[in-house]
Amino acid sequence: MMDRTCPGTVEPILEILDGKWTLLLLFELFNGTRRFGELRRRLQPISPKTLTDRLRLLEEKGIITRTLYPGIPLHVEYELTESGLGLQPIFAAMWTWTQEHGAYLRKETDEMGQDSNKVM
């Protein structure tokens, strides 16, 4: 049984994971340090503004670090902090759940897509 205070307890992590693109962004960073342009290419069609907003939020929350390398050309790298790396079990649990129980969700999504292609 879940503790009734659970929604309030997990609220901070939900605030972090709630934004569009955030899960995919974190997934990219689980695979190592990335530059801004690299993240943008891998997350297309994310806009530069949205990517910047998500990165700033994750940095403010202590999930990632931003390292600025001066020089020409100037570049910035992003990587997960220890706290950010601590999110990996959550992603692993979501992956496991999807493997075990997600087939019907994919089927429903596929059926919805086929229904929208029908001529009325």
mmCIF file of N, CA and C in Angstrom:
data_model
loop_
_atom_site.group_PDB
_atom_site.id
_atom_site.type_symbol
_atom_site.label_atom_id
_atom_site.label_comp_id
_atom_site.label_asym_id
_atom_site.label_seq_id
_atom_site.Cartn_x
_atom_site.Cartn_y
_atom_site.Cartn_z
ATOM 1 N N MET A 1 0.848 -1.172 0.000
ATOM 2 C CA MET A 1 0.000 0.000 0.000
ATOM 3 C C MET A 1 0.899 1.242 0.000
ATOM 4 N N MET A 2 0.459 2.239 -0.719
ATOM 5 C CA MET A 2 1.227 3.477 -0.810
ATOM 6 C C MET A 2 0.851 4.395 0.348
ATOM 7 N N ASP A 3 1.830 5.112 0.804
ATOM 8 C CA ASP A 3 1.637 6.115 1.849
ATOM 9 C C ASP A 3 0.771 7.243 1.286
ATOM 10 N N ARG A 4 -0.206 7.694 2.037
ATOM 11 C CA ARG A 4 -1.104 8.752 1.565
ATOM 12 C C ARG A 4 -0.374 10.073 1.336
ATOM 13 N N THR A 5 0.785 10.242 1.932
ATOM 14 C CA THR A 5 1.553 11.467 1.711
ATOM 15 C C THR A 5 2.412 11.368 0.457
ATOM 16 N N CYS A 6 2.337 10.242 -0.240
ATOM 17 C CA CYS A 6 3.189 9.995 -1.400
ATOM 18 C C CYS A 6 3.133 11.104 -2.454
ATOM 19 N N PRO A 7 1.939 11.556 -2.893
ATOM 20 C CA PRO A 7 1.952 12.608 -3.921
ATOM 21 C C PRO A 7 2.754 13.841 -3.511
ATOM 22 N N GLY A 8 2.626 14.262 -2.276
ATOM 23 C CA GLY A 8 3.388 15.409 -1.802
ATOM 24 C C GLY A 8 4.869 15.106 -1.686
ATOM 25 N N THR A 9 5.179 13.865 -1.359
ATOM 26 C CA THR A 9 6.566 13.453 -1.192
ATOM 27 C C THR A 9 7.313 13.417 -2.514
ATOM 28 N N VAL A 10 6.652 12.976 -3.572
ATOM 29 C CA VAL A 10 7.322 12.846 -4.868
ATOM 30 C C VAL A 10 7.153 14.085 -5.750
ATOM 31 N N GLU A 11 6.479 15.071 -5.247
ATOM 32 C CA GLU A 11 6.244 16.282 -6.030
ATOM 33 C C GLU A 11 7.528 16.914 -6.589
ATOM 34 N N PRO A 12 8.610 16.998 -5.816
ATOM 35 C CA PRO A 12 9.819 17.612 -6.375
ATOM 36 C C PRO A 12 10.351 16.905 -7.623
ATOM 37 N N ILE A 13 10.315 15.581 -7.650
ATOM 38 C CA ILE A 13 10.806 14.871 -8.835
ATOM 39 C C ILE A 13 9.829 15.014 -9.988
ATOM 40 N N LEU A 14 8.549 15.075 -9.682
ATOM 41 C CA LEU A 14 7.563 15.255 -10.747
ATOM 42 C C LEU A 14 7.731 16.622 -11.405
ATOM 43 N N GLU A 15 8.074 17.641 -10.632
ATOM 44 C CA GLU A 15 8.316 18.967 -11.200
ATOM 45 C C GLU A 15 9.481 18.933 -12.181
ATOM 46 N N ILE A 16 10.489 18.138 -11.870
ATOM 47 C CA ILE A 16 11.656 18.041 -12.746
ATOM 48 C C ILE A 16 11.320 17.263 -14.015
ATOM 49 N N LEU A 17 10.627 16.155 -13.887
ATOM 50 C CA LEU A 17 10.366 15.277 -15.021
ATOM 51 C C LEU A 17 9.153 15.682 -15.845
ATOM 52 N N ASP A 18 8.400 16.661 -15.376
ATOM 53 C CA ASP A 18 7.131 17.028 -15.991
ATOM 54 C C ASP A 18 7.255 17.661 -17.376
ATOM 55 N N GLY A 19 8.247 18.471 -17.611
ATOM 56 C CA GLY A 19 8.310 19.233 -18.855
ATOM 57 C C GLY A 19 8.528 18.385 -20.089
ATOM 58 N N LYS A 20 7.916 18.814 -21.176
ATOM 59 C CA LYS A 20 8.129 18.141 -22.449
ATOM 60 C C LYS A 20 9.623 18.185 -22.773
ATOM 61 N N TRP A 21 10.153 17.115 -23.263
ATOM 62 C CA TRP A 21 11.555 16.946 -23.645
ATOM 63 C C TRP A 21 12.473 16.573 -22.481
ATOM 64 N N THR A 22 12.054 16.769 -21.251
ATOM 65 C CA THR A 22 12.957 16.550 -20.125
ATOM 66 C C THR A 22 13.409 15.099 -20.021
ATOM 67 N N LEU A 23 12.495 14.164 -20.180
ATOM 68 C CA LEU A 23 12.871 12.752 -20.096
ATOM 69 C C LEU A 23 13.863 12.377 -21.193
ATOM 70 N N LEU A 24 13.595 12.845 -22.404
ATOM 71 C CA LEU A 24 14.508 12.533 -23.511
ATOM 72 C C LEU A 24 15.863 13.204 -23.319
ATOM 73 N N LEU A 25 15.856 14.401 -22.785
ATOM 74 C CA LEU A 25 17.095 15.114 -22.503
ATOM 75 C C LEU A 25 17.923 14.363 -21.466
ATOM 76 N N LEU A 26 17.288 13.937 -20.397
ATOM 77 C CA LEU A 26 17.999 13.172 -19.374
ATOM 78 C C LEU A 26 18.523 11.860 -19.940
ATOM 79 N N PHE A 27 17.720 11.207 -20.750
ATOM 80 C CA PHE A 27 18.157 9.959 -21.367
ATOM 81 C C PHE A 27 19.438 10.174 -22.172
ATOM 82 N N GLU A 28 19.522 11.264 -22.904
ATOM 83 C CA GLU A 28 20.743 11.583 -23.661
ATOM 84 C C GLU A 28 21.926 11.772 -22.723
ATOM 85 N N LEU A 29 21.698 12.437 -21.621
ATOM 86 C CA LEU A 29 22.788 12.710 -20.685
ATOM 87 C C LEU A 29 23.211 11.467 -19.904
ATOM 88 N N PHE A 30 22.328 10.471 -19.792
ATOM 89 C CA PHE A 30 22.734 9.208 -19.172
ATOM 90 C C PHE A 30 23.823 8.536 -20.008
ATOM 91 N N ASN A 31 23.869 8.875 -21.277
ATOM 92 C CA ASN A 31 24.855 8.290 -22.182
ATOM 93 C C ASN A 31 26.153 9.084 -22.238
ATOM 94 N N GLY A 32 26.286 10.091 -21.380
ATOM 95 C CA GLY A 32 27.539 10.823 -21.301
ATOM 96 C C GLY A 32 27.384 12.318 -21.472
ATOM 97 N N THR A 33 28.496 13.001 -21.339
ATOM 98 C CA THR A 33 28.557 14.452 -21.472
ATOM 99 C C THR A 33 28.187 14.850 -22.903
ATOM 100 N N ARG A 34 27.413 15.909 -23.022
ATOM 101 C CA ARG A 34 26.962 16.367 -24.345
ATOM 102 C C ARG A 34 27.104 17.884 -24.449
ATOM 103 N N ARG A 35 27.396 18.334 -25.669
ATOM 104 C CA ARG A 35 27.382 19.758 -25.986
ATOM 105 C C ARG A 35 25.969 20.177 -26.362
ATOM 106 N N PHE A 36 25.715 21.482 -26.301
ATOM 107 C CA PHE A 36 24.395 22.015 -26.619
ATOM 108 C C PHE A 36 23.962 21.590 -28.017
ATOM 109 N N GLY A 37 24.818 21.808 -29.003
ATOM 110 C CA GLY A 37 24.471 21.483 -30.388
ATOM 111 C C GLY A 37 24.196 20.004 -30.584
ATOM 112 N N GLU A 38 24.945 19.181 -29.890
ATOM 113 C CA GLU A 38 24.750 17.738 -29.966
ATOM 114 C C GLU A 38 23.375 17.359 -29.412
ATOM 115 N N LEU A 39 23.016 17.954 -28.271
ATOM 116 C CA LEU A 39 21.701 17.700 -27.692
ATOM 117 C C LEU A 39 20.599 18.160 -28.636
ATOM 118 N N ARG A 40 20.802 19.307 -29.220
ATOM 119 C CA ARG A 40 19.783 19.853 -30.134
ATOM 120 C C ARG A 40 19.579 18.933 -31.337
ATOM 121 N N ARG A 41 20.664 18.434 -31.908
ATOM 122 C CA ARG A 41 20.550 17.517 -33.050
ATOM 123 C C ARG A 41 19.851 16.217 -32.657
ATOM 124 N N ARG A 42 20.205 15.693 -31.498
ATOM 125 C CA ARG A 42 19.636 14.407 -31.064
ATOM 126 C C ARG A 42 18.171 14.531 -30.654
ATOM 127 N N LEU A 43 17.741 15.724 -30.259
ATOM 128 C CA LEU A 43 16.377 15.922 -29.777
ATOM 129 C C LEU A 43 15.493 16.661 -30.773
ATOM 130 N N GLN A 44 15.878 16.705 -32.018
ATOM 131 C CA GLN A 44 15.066 17.422 -33.002
ATOM 132 C C GLN A 44 13.652 16.907 -32.973
ATOM 133 N N PRO A 45 12.682 17.777 -33.048
ATOM 134 C CA PRO A 45 12.669 19.181 -33.432
ATOM 135 C C PRO A 45 12.629 20.160 -32.255
ATOM 136 N N ILE A 46 13.305 19.882 -31.154
ATOM 137 C CA ILE A 46 13.307 20.788 -30.015
ATOM 138 C C ILE A 46 13.855 22.156 -30.434
ATOM 139 N N SER A 47 13.247 23.211 -29.929
ATOM 140 C CA SER A 47 13.727 24.556 -30.250
ATOM 141 C C SER A 47 14.892 24.904 -29.318
ATOM 142 N N PRO A 48 15.780 25.793 -29.760
ATOM 143 C CA PRO A 48 16.886 26.208 -28.890
ATOM 144 C C PRO A 48 16.396 26.807 -27.571
ATOM 145 N N LYS A 49 15.289 27.559 -27.613
ATOM 146 C CA LYS A 49 14.750 28.161 -26.392
ATOM 147 C C LYS A 49 14.280 27.091 -25.412
ATOM 148 N N THR A 50 13.547 26.114 -25.910
ATOM 149 C CA THR A 50 13.056 25.049 -25.044
ATOM 150 C C THR A 50 14.211 24.256 -24.457
ATOM 151 N N LEU A 51 15.196 23.939 -25.275
ATOM 152 C CA LEU A 51 16.355 23.205 -24.786
ATOM 153 C C LEU A 51 17.074 24.011 -23.710
ATOM 154 N N THR A 52 17.262 25.285 -23.946
ATOM 155 C CA THR A 52 17.909 26.158 -22.958
ATOM 156 C C THR A 52 17.108 26.189 -21.665
ATOM 157 N N ASP A 53 15.787 26.321 -21.773
ATOM 158 C CA ASP A 53 14.928 26.356 -20.581
ATOM 159 C C ASP A 53 15.043 25.068 -19.776
ATOM 160 N N ARG A 54 14.999 23.927 -20.463
ATOM 161 C CA ARG A 54 15.091 22.634 -19.768
ATOM 162 C C ARG A 54 16.459 22.470 -19.112
ATOM 163 N N LEU A 55 17.505 22.843 -19.816
ATOM 164 C CA LEU A 55 18.853 22.726 -19.260
ATOM 165 C C LEU A 55 19.015 23.621 -18.034
ATOM 166 N N ARG A 56 18.499 24.830 -18.097
ATOM 167 C CA ARG A 56 18.583 25.746 -16.947
ATOM 168 C C ARG A 56 17.842 25.184 -15.739
ATOM 169 N N LEU A 57 16.645 24.645 -15.966
ATOM 170 C CA LEU A 57 15.878 24.068 -14.866
ATOM 171 C C LEU A 57 16.646 22.912 -14.224
ATOM 172 N N LEU A 58 17.183 22.025 -15.053
ATOM 173 C CA LEU A 58 17.925 20.879 -14.518
ATOM 174 C C LEU A 58 19.180 21.329 -13.781
ATOM 175 N N GLU A 59 19.798 22.402 -14.263
ATOM 176 C CA GLU A 59 20.974 22.932 -13.576
ATOM 177 C C GLU A 59 20.578 23.547 -12.230
ATOM 178 N N GLU A 60 19.492 24.318 -12.222
ATOM 179 C CA GLU A 60 19.016 24.935 -10.974
ATOM 180 C C GLU A 60 18.661 23.880 -9.930
ATOM 181 N N LYS A 61 18.135 22.759 -10.373
ATOM 182 C CA LYS A 61 17.720 21.688 -9.463
ATOM 183 C C LYS A 61 18.883 20.781 -9.068
ATOM 184 N N GLY A 62 20.068 21.041 -9.613
ATOM 185 C CA GLY A 62 21.233 20.242 -9.250
ATOM 186 C C GLY A 62 21.307 18.891 -9.926
ATOM 187 N N ILE A 63 20.603 18.752 -11.040
ATOM 188 C CA ILE A 63 20.573 17.476 -11.761
ATOM 189 C C ILE A 63 21.705 17.400 -12.783
ATOM 190 N N ILE A 64 22.070 18.548 -13.346
ATOM 191 C CA ILE A 64 23.168 18.593 -14.321
ATOM 192 C C ILE A 64 24.137 19.717 -13.959
ATOM 193 N N THR A 65 25.323 19.634 -14.522
ATOM 194 C CA THR A 65 26.275 20.732 -14.425
ATOM 195 C C THR A 65 26.535 21.259 -15.827
ATOM 196 N N ARG A 66 26.829 22.524 -15.878
ATOM 197 C CA ARG A 66 27.139 23.212 -17.130
ATOM 198 C C ARG A 66 28.580 23.683 -17.024
ATOM 199 N N THR A 67 29.406 23.245 -17.968
ATOM 200 C CA THR A 67 30.804 23.645 -17.966
ATOM 201 C C THR A 67 31.084 24.449 -19.227
ATOM 202 N N LEU A 68 31.550 25.676 -19.024
ATOM 203 C CA LEU A 68 31.872 26.579 -20.120
ATOM 204 C C LEU A 68 33.363 26.497 -20.408
ATOM 205 N N TYR A 69 33.706 26.215 -21.658
ATOM 206 C CA TYR A 69 35.099 26.157 -22.083
ATOM 207 C C TYR A 69 35.400 27.376 -22.948
ATOM 208 N N PRO A 70 36.188 28.318 -22.394
ATOM 209 C CA PRO A 70 36.500 29.514 -23.177
ATOM 210 C C PRO A 70 37.413 29.154 -24.357
ATOM 211 N N GLY A 71 37.418 30.018 -25.297
ATOM 212 C CA GLY A 71 38.252 29.808 -26.466
ATOM 213 C C GLY A 71 37.441 30.045 -27.710
ATOM 214 N N ILE A 72 38.086 29.773 -28.812
ATOM 215 C CA ILE A 72 37.414 29.966 -30.088
ATOM 216 C C ILE A 72 37.436 28.629 -30.793
ATOM 217 N N PRO A 73 36.330 28.040 -31.065
ATOM 218 C CA PRO A 73 35.002 28.514 -30.674
ATOM 219 C C PRO A 73 34.696 28.182 -29.214
ATOM 220 N N LEU A 74 33.902 29.015 -28.597
ATOM 221 C CA LEU A 74 33.433 28.821 -27.235
ATOM 222 C C LEU A 74 32.493 27.616 -27.233
ATOM 223 N N HIS A 75 32.606 26.749 -26.248
ATOM 224 C CA HIS A 75 31.609 25.682 -26.168
ATOM 225 C C HIS A 75 31.260 25.366 -24.724
ATOM 226 N N VAL A 76 30.063 24.771 -24.595
ATOM 227 C CA VAL A 76 29.503 24.439 -23.298
ATOM 228 C C VAL A 76 29.173 22.951 -23.303
ATOM 229 N N GLU A 77 29.481 22.286 -22.188
ATOM 230 C CA GLU A 77 29.141 20.879 -22.049
ATOM 231 C C GLU A 77 28.236 20.686 -20.841
ATOM 232 N N TYR A 78 27.353 19.728 -20.963
ATOM 233 C CA TYR A 78 26.407 19.404 -19.898
ATOM 234 C C TYR A 78 26.603 17.947 -19.503
ATOM 235 N N GLU A 79 26.577 17.711 -18.192
ATOM 236 C CA GLU A 79 26.653 16.337 -17.715
ATOM 237 C C GLU A 79 25.842 16.195 -16.435
ATOM 238 N N LEU A 80 25.473 14.973 -16.142
ATOM 239 C CA LEU A 80 24.693 14.699 -14.947
ATOM 240 C C LEU A 80 25.550 14.811 -13.696
ATOM 241 N N THR A 81 24.953 15.333 -12.648
ATOM 242 C CA THR A 81 25.601 15.350 -11.336
ATOM 243 C C THR A 81 25.364 13.980 -10.694
ATOM 244 N N GLU A 82 25.892 13.801 -9.508
ATOM 245 C CA GLU A 82 25.633 12.561 -8.768
ATOM 246 C C GLU A 82 24.133 12.403 -8.534
ATOM 247 N N SER A 83 23.471 13.507 -8.221
ATOM 248 C CA SER A 83 22.025 13.495 -8.023
ATOM 249 C C SER A 83 21.310 13.100 -9.317
ATOM 250 N N GLY A 84 21.769 13.629 -10.421
ATOM 251 C CA GLY A 84 21.182 13.287 -11.719
ATOM 252 C C GLY A 84 21.378 11.826 -12.068
ATOM 253 N N LEU A 85 22.562 11.319 -11.798
ATOM 254 C CA LEU A 85 22.821 9.904 -12.047
ATOM 255 C C LEU A 85 21.927 9.016 -11.184
ATOM 256 N N GLY A 86 21.523 9.543 -10.037
ATOM 257 C CA GLY A 86 20.619 8.808 -9.155
ATOM 258 C C GLY A 86 19.233 8.587 -9.745
ATOM 259 N N LEU A 87 18.917 9.283 -10.842
ATOM 260 C CA LEU A 87 17.633 9.093 -11.513
ATOM 261 C C LEU A 87 17.620 7.845 -12.394
ATOM 262 N N GLN A 88 18.779 7.276 -12.674
ATOM 263 C CA GLN A 88 18.841 6.127 -13.576
ATOM 264 C C GLN A 88 17.935 4.973 -13.148
ATOM 265 N N PRO A 89 17.843 4.634 -11.864
ATOM 266 C CA PRO A 89 16.933 3.537 -11.496
ATOM 267 C C PRO A 89 15.470 3.817 -11.849
ATOM 268 N N ILE A 90 15.075 5.084 -11.832
ATOM 269 C CA ILE A 90 13.706 5.440 -12.228
ATOM 270 C C ILE A 90 13.506 5.118 -13.703
ATOM 271 N N PHE A 91 14.468 5.502 -14.531
ATOM 272 C CA PHE A 91 14.393 5.215 -15.960
ATOM 273 C C PHE A 91 14.439 3.709 -16.206
ATOM 274 N N ALA A 92 15.270 3.001 -15.461
ATOM 275 C CA ALA A 92 15.355 1.549 -15.599
ATOM 276 C C ALA A 92 14.011 0.905 -15.234
ATOM 277 N N ALA A 93 13.375 1.402 -14.178
ATOM 278 C CA ALA A 93 12.074 0.872 -13.769
ATOM 279 C C ALA A 93 11.014 1.154 -14.836
ATOM 280 N N MET A 94 11.037 2.337 -15.434
ATOM 281 C CA MET A 94 10.075 2.659 -16.493
ATOM 282 C C MET A 94 10.295 1.748 -17.697
ATOM 283 N N TRP A 95 11.557 1.496 -18.046
ATOM 284 C CA TRP A 95 11.872 0.627 -19.167
ATOM 285 C C TRP A 95 11.371 -0.787 -18.887
ATOM 286 N N THR A 96 11.628 -1.290 -17.679
ATOM 287 C CA THR A 96 11.199 -2.637 -17.302
ATOM 288 C C THR A 96 9.677 -2.745 -17.353
ATOM 289 N N TRP A 97 8.993 -1.743 -16.804
ATOM 290 C CA TRP A 97 7.531 -1.755 -16.827
ATOM 291 C C TRP A 97 7.019 -1.790 -18.261
ATOM 292 N N THR A 98 7.614 -0.972 -19.116
ATOM 293 C CA THR A 98 7.181 -0.911 -20.509
ATOM 294 C C THR A 98 7.398 -2.254 -21.201
ATOM 295 N N GLN A 99 8.512 -2.911 -20.924
ATOM 296 C CA GLN A 99 8.774 -4.223 -21.511
ATOM 297 C C GLN A 99 7.755 -5.258 -21.040
ATOM 298 N N GLU A 100 7.365 -5.170 -19.783
ATOM 299 C CA GLU A 100 6.452 -6.157 -19.203
ATOM 300 C C GLU A 100 4.981 -5.855 -19.470
ATOM 301 N N HIS A 101 4.609 -4.568 -19.489
ATOM 302 C CA HIS A 101 3.191 -4.208 -19.529
ATOM 303 C C HIS A 101 2.813 -3.221 -20.626
ATOM 304 N N GLY A 102 3.749 -2.756 -21.381
ATOM 305 C CA GLY A 102 3.475 -1.664 -22.311
ATOM 306 C C GLY A 102 2.988 -2.059 -23.683
ATOM 307 N N ALA A 103 2.939 -3.344 -24.000
ATOM 308 C CA ALA A 103 2.545 -3.762 -25.342
ATOM 309 C C ALA A 103 1.151 -3.255 -25.697
ATOM 310 N N TYR A 104 0.219 -3.322 -24.762
ATOM 311 C CA TYR A 104 -1.142 -2.872 -25.056
ATOM 312 C C TYR A 104 -1.188 -1.366 -25.307
ATOM 313 N N LEU A 105 -0.288 -0.605 -24.661
ATOM 314 C CA LEU A 105 -0.252 0.844 -24.907
ATOM 315 C C LEU A 105 0.209 1.129 -26.327
ATOM 316 N N ARG A 106 1.229 0.412 -26.762
ATOM 317 C CA ARG A 106 1.699 0.585 -28.143
ATOM 318 C C ARG A 106 0.602 0.188 -29.127
ATOM 319 N N LYS A 107 -0.116 -0.887 -28.815
ATOM 320 C CA LYS A 107 -1.195 -1.349 -29.685
ATOM 321 C C LYS A 107 -2.290 -0.293 -29.777
ATOM 322 N N GLU A 108 -2.688 0.278 -28.618
ATOM 323 C CA GLU A 108 -3.714 1.321 -28.616
ATOM 324 C C GLU A 108 -3.263 2.536 -29.410
ATOM 325 N N THR A 109 -2.000 2.918 -29.263
ATOM 326 C CA THR A 109 -1.467 4.065 -29.997
ATOM 327 C C THR A 109 -1.499 3.789 -31.495
ATOM 328 N N ASP A 110 -1.095 2.585 -31.890
ATOM 329 C CA ASP A 110 -1.120 2.208 -33.303
ATOM 330 C C ASP A 110 -2.547 2.232 -33.845
ATOM 331 N N GLU A 111 -3.492 1.699 -33.076
ATOM 332 C CA GLU A 111 -4.889 1.676 -33.509
ATOM 333 C C GLU A 111 -5.447 3.084 -33.637
ATOM 334 N N MET A 112 -5.093 3.974 -32.709
ATOM 335 C CA MET A 112 -5.560 5.359 -32.776
ATOM 336 C C MET A 112 -5.023 6.023 -34.029
ATOM 337 N N GLY A 113 -3.776 5.751 -34.368
ATOM 338 C CA GLY A 113 -3.187 6.318 -35.578
ATOM 339 C C GLY A 113 -3.872 5.815 -36.828
ATOM 340 N N GLN A 114 -4.246 4.537 -36.834
ATOM 341 C CA GLN A 114 -4.942 3.966 -37.985
ATOM 342 C C GLN A 114 -6.343 4.544 -38.099
ATOM 343 N N ASP A 115 -7.017 4.748 -36.960
ATOM 344 C CA ASP A 115 -8.360 5.317 -36.978
ATOM 345 C C ASP A 115 -8.348 6.734 -37.544
ATOM 346 N N SER A 116 -7.314 7.487 -37.242
ATOM 347 C CA SER A 116 -7.254 8.880 -37.726
ATOM 348 C C SER A 116 -6.965 8.935 -39.219
ATOM 349 N N ASN A 117 -6.473 7.838 -39.791
ATOM 350 C CA ASN A 117 -6.178 7.793 -41.228
ATOM 351 C C ASN A 117 -7.383 7.357 -42.054
ATOM 352 N N LYS A 118 -8.466 6.915 -41.395
ATOM 353 C CA LYS A 118 -9.660 6.469 -42.116
ATOM 354 C C LYS A 118 -10.361 7.673 -42.732
ATOM 355 N N VAL A 119 -10.905 7.458 -43.930
ATOM 356 C CA VAL A 119 -11.656 8.503 -44.604
ATOM 357 C C VAL A 119 -13.066 8.514 -44.077
ATOM 358 N N MET A 120 -13.584 9.687 -43.793
ATOM 359 C CA MET A 120 -14.943 9.795 -43.264
ATOM 360 C C MET A 120 -15.911 10.043 -44.367
#
